[in-house]
Amino acid sequence: MGRYVIRRLIQAIPVLIGATLLIFCIVFALPGDPVAALFGDKRPDPAVAEVLREQYHLNDPLLLQYWYYISGVLFRGDFGVNFAQVPVSEILAGKFQVTLNLALTALIMEAILGVGLGLWAALRRGRATDTMILASTLLLISIPTLVTGFVLQLVLGVKLKQWTGLDIFPVAGVFAGLRSYLLPGFVLAGVSVAYLTRLTRTSLVETLRADYIRTATAKGLSRRRVIGRHGLRNALIPLITYLGADLGNLMGGAVITETIFNLPGIGNQLFTSVYLREQPVVVGTITVLVLIYILANLVVDLLYAVLDPRIRYE
């Protein structure tokens, strides 16, 4: 197992380099001068602008600029500094916890609702309940996150407070503690809940048709034990794969949700950095998200052996 983990970490290095190189090229190849954008409407002094370009290696070839960046990340854990000389790691440190809380809240909601509704639909396959759940998930997939966010913010955040006088779902900021993440967490998890529900239903229906399920039933085991011990456990493997990959999607896809609910997280910072053309912050943020993807996939692979004893890593 230890050798497998080391091998996977080594294999992750080319993935990290390839992903960050692609993003680096896209961000730094955008038209416009980031130094001029730093001064806004004022015209910078040519000597000062040239010093800044030399300081941030903007006059060097693109691949050489990338080497300075990726070598700092791999060998020193240094994500660089923005144009105000503030370390990118320091900028992200204050934002990361907010996005992580939001993503974990969404992931927990996704796992509970997605697996629960999928299990319910699978056990009532072909009935009215199954049809209603499938139709609801299709509707949820069809509605853009932007629309869902504003509608729920208005109904549950504003109107519900007017009707009941209770501030159950705060509409902005993180001043209410964990309650601040409930509404944006559900908005962020909405589409993923729909996909996970359908995946759970399909996986469990397929598993319940297997020979070993019929054998367990013929041996006289209770339906609850057959489904819980034998059916659901084997059906969880594709679900764990989806959830592991979706953690990175939730953190990376928090841009819209954090903007709607004014949450000071990585997504909001990424949006602001793109608007202000702060390339070091944009590349650093995406690098962190790529690392999260890689680690999440590694954890998912290791969980396979827990769920299915037939899987072993040498």
Short mmCIF file of N, CA, C and O in Angstrom, two decimals, residues 14-84:
data_model
loop_
_atom_site.label_atom_id
_atom_site.label_comp_id
_atom_site.label_asym_id
_atom_site.label_seq_id
_atom_site.Cartn_x
_atom_site.Cartn_y
_atom_site.Cartn_z
N PRO A 14 3.46 14.83 -13.24
CA PRO A 14 3.18 15.25 -14.62
C PRO A 14 1.79 15.84 -14.80
O PRO A 14 1.59 16.76 -15.59
N VAL A 15 0.81 15.32 -14.05
CA VAL A 15 -0.55 15.86 -14.13
C VAL A 15 -0.56 17.31 -13.64
O VAL A 15 -1.16 18.19 -14.27
N LEU A 16 0.11 17.54 -12.52
CA LEU A 16 0.18 18.90 -11.98
C LEU A 16 0.88 19.84 -12.96
O LEU A 16 0.41 20.95 -13.21
N ILE A 17 1.99 19.39 -13.52
CA ILE A 17 2.74 20.23 -14.46
C ILE A 17 1.91 20.53 -15.70
O ILE A 17 1.83 21.67 -16.17
N GLY A 18 1.26 19.49 -16.26
CA GLY A 18 0.46 19.69 -17.46
C GLY A 18 -0.71 20.63 -17.23
O GLY A 18 -0.95 21.54 -18.05
N ALA A 19 -1.42 20.45 -16.12
CA ALA A 19 -2.59 21.30 -15.85
C ALA A 19 -2.17 22.74 -15.58
O ALA A 19 -2.78 23.68 -16.12
N THR A 20 -1.14 22.93 -14.76
CA THR A 20 -0.72 24.30 -14.45
C THR A 20 -0.09 24.99 -15.66
O THR A 20 -0.25 26.20 -15.83
N LEU A 21 0.61 24.22 -16.51
CA LEU A 21 1.19 24.82 -17.72
C LEU A 21 0.08 25.32 -18.64
O LEU A 21 0.18 26.42 -19.21
N LEU A 22 -0.97 24.51 -18.79
CA LEU A 22 -2.08 24.92 -19.64
C LEU A 22 -2.73 26.20 -19.11
O LEU A 22 -2.97 27.16 -19.86
N ILE A 23 -3.02 26.22 -17.81
CA ILE A 23 -3.65 27.39 -17.22
C ILE A 23 -2.72 28.60 -17.29
O ILE A 23 -3.14 29.72 -17.58
N PHE A 24 -1.44 28.36 -17.03
CA PHE A 24 -0.45 29.45 -17.06
C PHE A 24 -0.42 30.09 -18.45
O PHE A 24 -0.41 31.31 -18.58
N CYS A 25 -0.40 29.25 -19.48
CA CYS A 25 -0.35 29.77 -20.84
C CYS A 25 -1.62 30.55 -21.18
O CYS A 25 -1.57 31.61 -21.81
N ILE A 26 -2.77 30.04 -20.75
CA ILE A 26 -4.03 30.72 -21.05
C ILE A 26 -4.09 32.07 -20.33
O ILE A 26 -4.45 33.10 -20.94
N VAL A 27 -3.73 32.09 -19.05
CA VAL A 27 -3.85 33.32 -18.26
C VAL A 27 -2.87 34.38 -18.74
O VAL A 27 -3.22 35.54 -18.94
N PHE A 28 -1.61 33.98 -18.95
CA PHE A 28 -0.59 34.97 -19.29
C PHE A 28 -0.59 35.32 -20.78
O PHE A 28 0.10 36.25 -21.19
N ALA A 29 -1.36 34.57 -21.57
CA ALA A 29 -1.46 34.90 -23.00
C ALA A 29 -2.63 35.83 -23.29
O ALA A 29 -2.84 36.22 -24.44
N LEU A 30 -3.39 36.20 -22.26
CA LEU A 30 -4.51 37.11 -22.46
C LEU A 30 -3.99 38.47 -22.94
O LEU A 30 -2.94 38.93 -22.51
N PRO A 31 -4.74 39.12 -23.83
CA PRO A 31 -4.30 40.43 -24.32
C PRO A 31 -4.32 41.47 -23.20
O PRO A 31 -5.10 41.40 -22.26
N GLY A 32 -3.46 42.46 -23.35
CA GLY A 32 -3.39 43.53 -22.36
C GLY A 32 -2.13 43.46 -21.54
O GLY A 32 -1.45 42.43 -21.49
N ASP A 33 -1.82 44.55 -20.89
CA ASP A 33 -0.62 44.66 -20.07
C ASP A 33 -1.02 44.66 -18.60
O ASP A 33 -1.69 45.59 -18.13
N PRO A 34 -0.65 43.63 -17.83
CA PRO A 34 -1.03 43.60 -16.42
C PRO A 34 -0.42 44.74 -15.61
O PRO A 34 -1.01 45.18 -14.63
N VAL A 35 0.74 45.21 -16.01
CA VAL A 35 1.36 46.33 -15.30
C VAL A 35 0.55 47.60 -15.51
O VAL A 35 0.31 48.37 -14.56
N ALA A 36 0.09 47.82 -16.73
CA ALA A 36 -0.75 48.99 -17.00
C ALA A 36 -2.08 48.88 -16.25
O ALA A 36 -2.61 49.87 -15.74
N ALA A 37 -2.62 47.65 -16.17
CA ALA A 37 -3.88 47.45 -15.44
C ALA A 37 -3.70 47.71 -13.96
O ALA A 37 -4.65 48.11 -13.28
N LEU A 38 -2.49 47.53 -13.45
CA LEU A 38 -2.20 47.77 -12.04
C LEU A 38 -2.38 49.24 -11.67
O LEU A 38 -2.80 49.57 -10.56
N PHE A 39 -2.12 50.13 -12.63
CA PHE A 39 -2.21 51.57 -12.37
C PHE A 39 -3.59 52.13 -12.69
O PHE A 39 -3.84 53.32 -12.48
N GLY A 40 -4.50 51.27 -13.21
CA GLY A 40 -5.86 51.72 -13.51
C GLY A 40 -5.88 52.73 -14.64
O GLY A 40 -5.26 52.52 -15.70
N ASP A 41 -6.56 53.85 -14.42
CA ASP A 41 -6.69 54.88 -15.46
C ASP A 41 -5.44 55.75 -15.58
O ASP A 41 -5.30 56.49 -16.56
N LYS A 42 -4.54 55.68 -14.61
CA LYS A 42 -3.33 56.50 -14.66
C LYS A 42 -2.30 55.87 -15.59
O LYS A 42 -2.19 54.64 -15.68
N ARG A 43 -1.55 56.70 -16.25
CA ARG A 43 -0.49 56.22 -17.13
C ARG A 43 0.78 56.01 -16.30
O ARG A 43 1.29 56.96 -15.69
N PRO A 44 1.31 54.78 -16.24
CA PRO A 44 2.48 54.54 -15.40
C PRO A 44 3.74 55.16 -16.00
O PRO A 44 3.86 55.31 -17.22
N ASP A 45 4.66 55.52 -15.14
CA ASP A 45 5.95 56.01 -15.60
C ASP A 45 6.68 54.86 -16.31
O ASP A 45 6.74 53.74 -15.79
N PRO A 46 7.21 55.09 -17.52
CA PRO A 46 7.85 54.00 -18.27
C PRO A 46 8.97 53.31 -17.49
O PRO A 46 9.11 52.07 -17.57
N ALA A 47 9.75 54.05 -16.72
CA ALA A 47 10.83 53.44 -15.96
C ALA A 47 10.28 52.53 -14.85
O ALA A 47 10.76 51.42 -14.63
N VAL A 48 9.23 52.99 -14.18
CA VAL A 48 8.61 52.19 -13.12
C VAL A 48 7.98 50.94 -13.71
O VAL A 48 8.10 49.84 -13.16
N ALA A 49 7.30 51.10 -14.86
CA ALA A 49 6.67 49.95 -15.50
C ALA A 49 7.71 48.92 -15.92
O ALA A 49 7.49 47.70 -15.77
N GLU A 50 8.85 49.37 -16.41
CA GLU A 50 9.90 48.44 -16.83
C GLU A 50 10.48 47.70 -15.64
O GLU A 50 10.78 46.50 -15.72
N VAL A 51 10.65 48.40 -14.53
CA VAL A 51 11.15 47.74 -13.31
C VAL A 51 10.19 46.65 -12.85
O VAL A 51 10.60 45.55 -12.47
N LEU A 52 8.89 46.92 -12.90
CA LEU A 52 7.89 45.93 -12.48
C LEU A 52 7.88 44.73 -13.42
O LEU A 52 7.76 43.58 -12.97
N ARG A 53 8.05 44.99 -14.71
CA ARG A 53 8.09 43.87 -15.66
C ARG A 53 9.30 42.99 -15.42
O ARG A 53 9.21 41.76 -15.51
N GLU A 54 10.43 43.59 -15.11
CA GLU A 54 11.62 42.81 -14.80
C GLU A 54 11.46 42.06 -13.48
O GLU A 54 11.87 40.90 -13.34
N GLN A 55 10.83 42.71 -12.51
CA GLN A 55 10.65 42.09 -11.20
C GLN A 55 9.76 40.86 -11.28
O GLN A 55 10.01 39.85 -10.61
N TYR A 56 8.74 40.90 -12.12
CA TYR A 56 7.81 39.77 -12.24
C TYR A 56 8.12 38.91 -13.46
O TYR A 56 7.29 38.08 -13.85
N HIS A 57 9.28 39.11 -14.09
CA HIS A 57 9.75 38.30 -15.22
C HIS A 57 8.80 38.37 -16.41
O HIS A 57 8.72 37.43 -17.20
N LEU A 58 8.10 39.48 -16.57
CA LEU A 58 7.14 39.58 -17.67
C LEU A 58 7.84 39.77 -19.02
O LEU A 58 7.21 39.56 -20.07
N ASN A 59 9.10 40.15 -19.00
CA ASN A 59 9.84 40.29 -20.25
C ASN A 59 10.46 38.98 -20.71
O ASN A 59 10.98 38.89 -21.82
N ASP A 60 10.45 37.97 -19.84
CA ASP A 60 11.03 36.68 -20.19
C ASP A 60 10.06 35.87 -21.05
O ASP A 60 8.85 36.12 -21.05
N PRO A 61 10.59 34.88 -21.81
CA PRO A 61 9.70 33.99 -22.57
C PRO A 61 8.71 33.29 -21.64
O PRO A 61 8.99 33.07 -20.45
N LEU A 62 7.56 32.91 -22.19
CA LEU A 62 6.49 32.34 -21.38
C LEU A 62 6.92 31.07 -20.66
O LEU A 62 6.61 30.88 -19.47
N LEU A 63 7.65 30.19 -21.34
CA LEU A 63 8.09 28.94 -20.72
C LEU A 63 9.07 29.19 -19.57
O LEU A 63 9.07 28.46 -18.57
N LEU A 64 9.90 30.22 -19.73
CA LEU A 64 10.83 30.55 -18.64
C LEU A 64 10.07 31.10 -17.44
O LEU A 64 10.39 30.79 -16.29
N GLN A 65 9.05 31.91 -17.70
CA GLN A 65 8.20 32.39 -16.61
C GLN A 65 7.55 31.22 -15.88
O GLN A 65 7.48 31.20 -14.65
N TYR A 66 7.09 30.25 -16.67
CA TYR A 66 6.45 29.08 -16.05
C TYR A 66 7.47 28.30 -15.22
O TYR A 66 7.11 27.79 -14.15
N TRP A 67 8.69 28.18 -15.67
CA TRP A 67 9.71 27.46 -14.90
C TRP A 67 9.95 28.12 -13.55
O TRP A 67 10.07 27.44 -12.53
N TYR A 68 10.01 29.44 -13.54
CA TYR A 68 10.18 30.15 -12.27
C TYR A 68 9.02 29.81 -11.33
O TYR A 68 9.22 29.59 -10.12
N TYR A 69 7.82 29.74 -11.88
CA TYR A 69 6.64 29.49 -11.04
C TYR A 69 6.60 28.05 -10.54
O TYR A 69 6.49 27.81 -9.33
N ILE A 70 6.71 27.08 -11.44
CA ILE A 70 6.52 25.68 -11.04
C ILE A 70 7.69 25.19 -10.18
O ILE A 70 7.50 24.35 -9.30
N SER A 71 8.87 25.71 -10.41
CA SER A 71 10.00 25.32 -9.55
C SER A 71 9.79 25.83 -8.13
O SER A 71 10.13 25.15 -7.16
N GLY A 72 9.23 27.03 -8.01
CA GLY A 72 8.92 27.55 -6.68
C GLY A 72 7.86 26.72 -5.98
O GLY A 72 7.95 26.46 -4.77
N VAL A 73 6.85 26.25 -6.73
CA VAL A 73 5.78 25.44 -6.15
C VAL A 73 6.31 24.07 -5.71
O VAL A 73 6.06 23.61 -4.59
N LEU A 74 7.07 23.41 -6.59
CA LEU A 74 7.51 22.03 -6.31
C LEU A 74 8.63 21.97 -5.28
O LEU A 74 8.64 21.06 -4.43
N PHE A 75 9.56 22.91 -5.31
CA PHE A 75 10.75 22.80 -4.48
C PHE A 75 10.68 23.64 -3.19
O PHE A 75 11.36 23.32 -2.22
N ARG A 76 9.86 24.71 -3.21
CA ARG A 76 9.82 25.57 -2.03
C ARG A 76 8.40 25.77 -1.50
O ARG A 76 8.23 26.40 -0.46
N GLY A 77 7.39 25.25 -2.21
CA GLY A 77 6.01 25.49 -1.80
C GLY A 77 5.62 26.95 -1.91
O GLY A 77 4.74 27.42 -1.19
N ASP A 78 6.25 27.66 -2.82
CA ASP A 78 6.05 29.09 -2.99
C ASP A 78 5.16 29.33 -4.21
O ASP A 78 5.54 28.98 -5.33
N PHE A 79 3.99 29.93 -4.00
CA PHE A 79 3.06 30.19 -5.10
C PHE A 79 3.24 31.60 -5.68
O PHE A 79 2.43 32.04 -6.49
N GLY A 80 4.30 32.28 -5.26
CA GLY A 80 4.58 33.60 -5.80
C GLY A 80 3.88 34.69 -5.03
O GLY A 80 3.29 34.47 -3.97
N VAL A 81 3.95 35.92 -5.56
CA VAL A 81 3.32 37.09 -4.95
C VAL A 81 2.48 37.79 -6.00
O VAL A 81 2.71 37.65 -7.20
N ASN A 82 1.49 38.55 -5.53
CA ASN A 82 0.71 39.34 -6.48
C ASN A 82 1.43 40.65 -6.76
O ASN A 82 2.55 40.89 -6.29
N PHE A 83 0.79 41.52 -7.52
CA PHE A 83 1.44 42.75 -7.92
C PHE A 83 1.55 43.77 -6.79
O PHE A 83 2.15 44.83 -6.96
N ALA A 84 0.96 43.45 -5.64
CA ALA A 84 1.11 44.30 -4.45
C ALA A 84 2.11 43.71 -3.47
O ALA A 84 2.17 44.13 -2.31
#
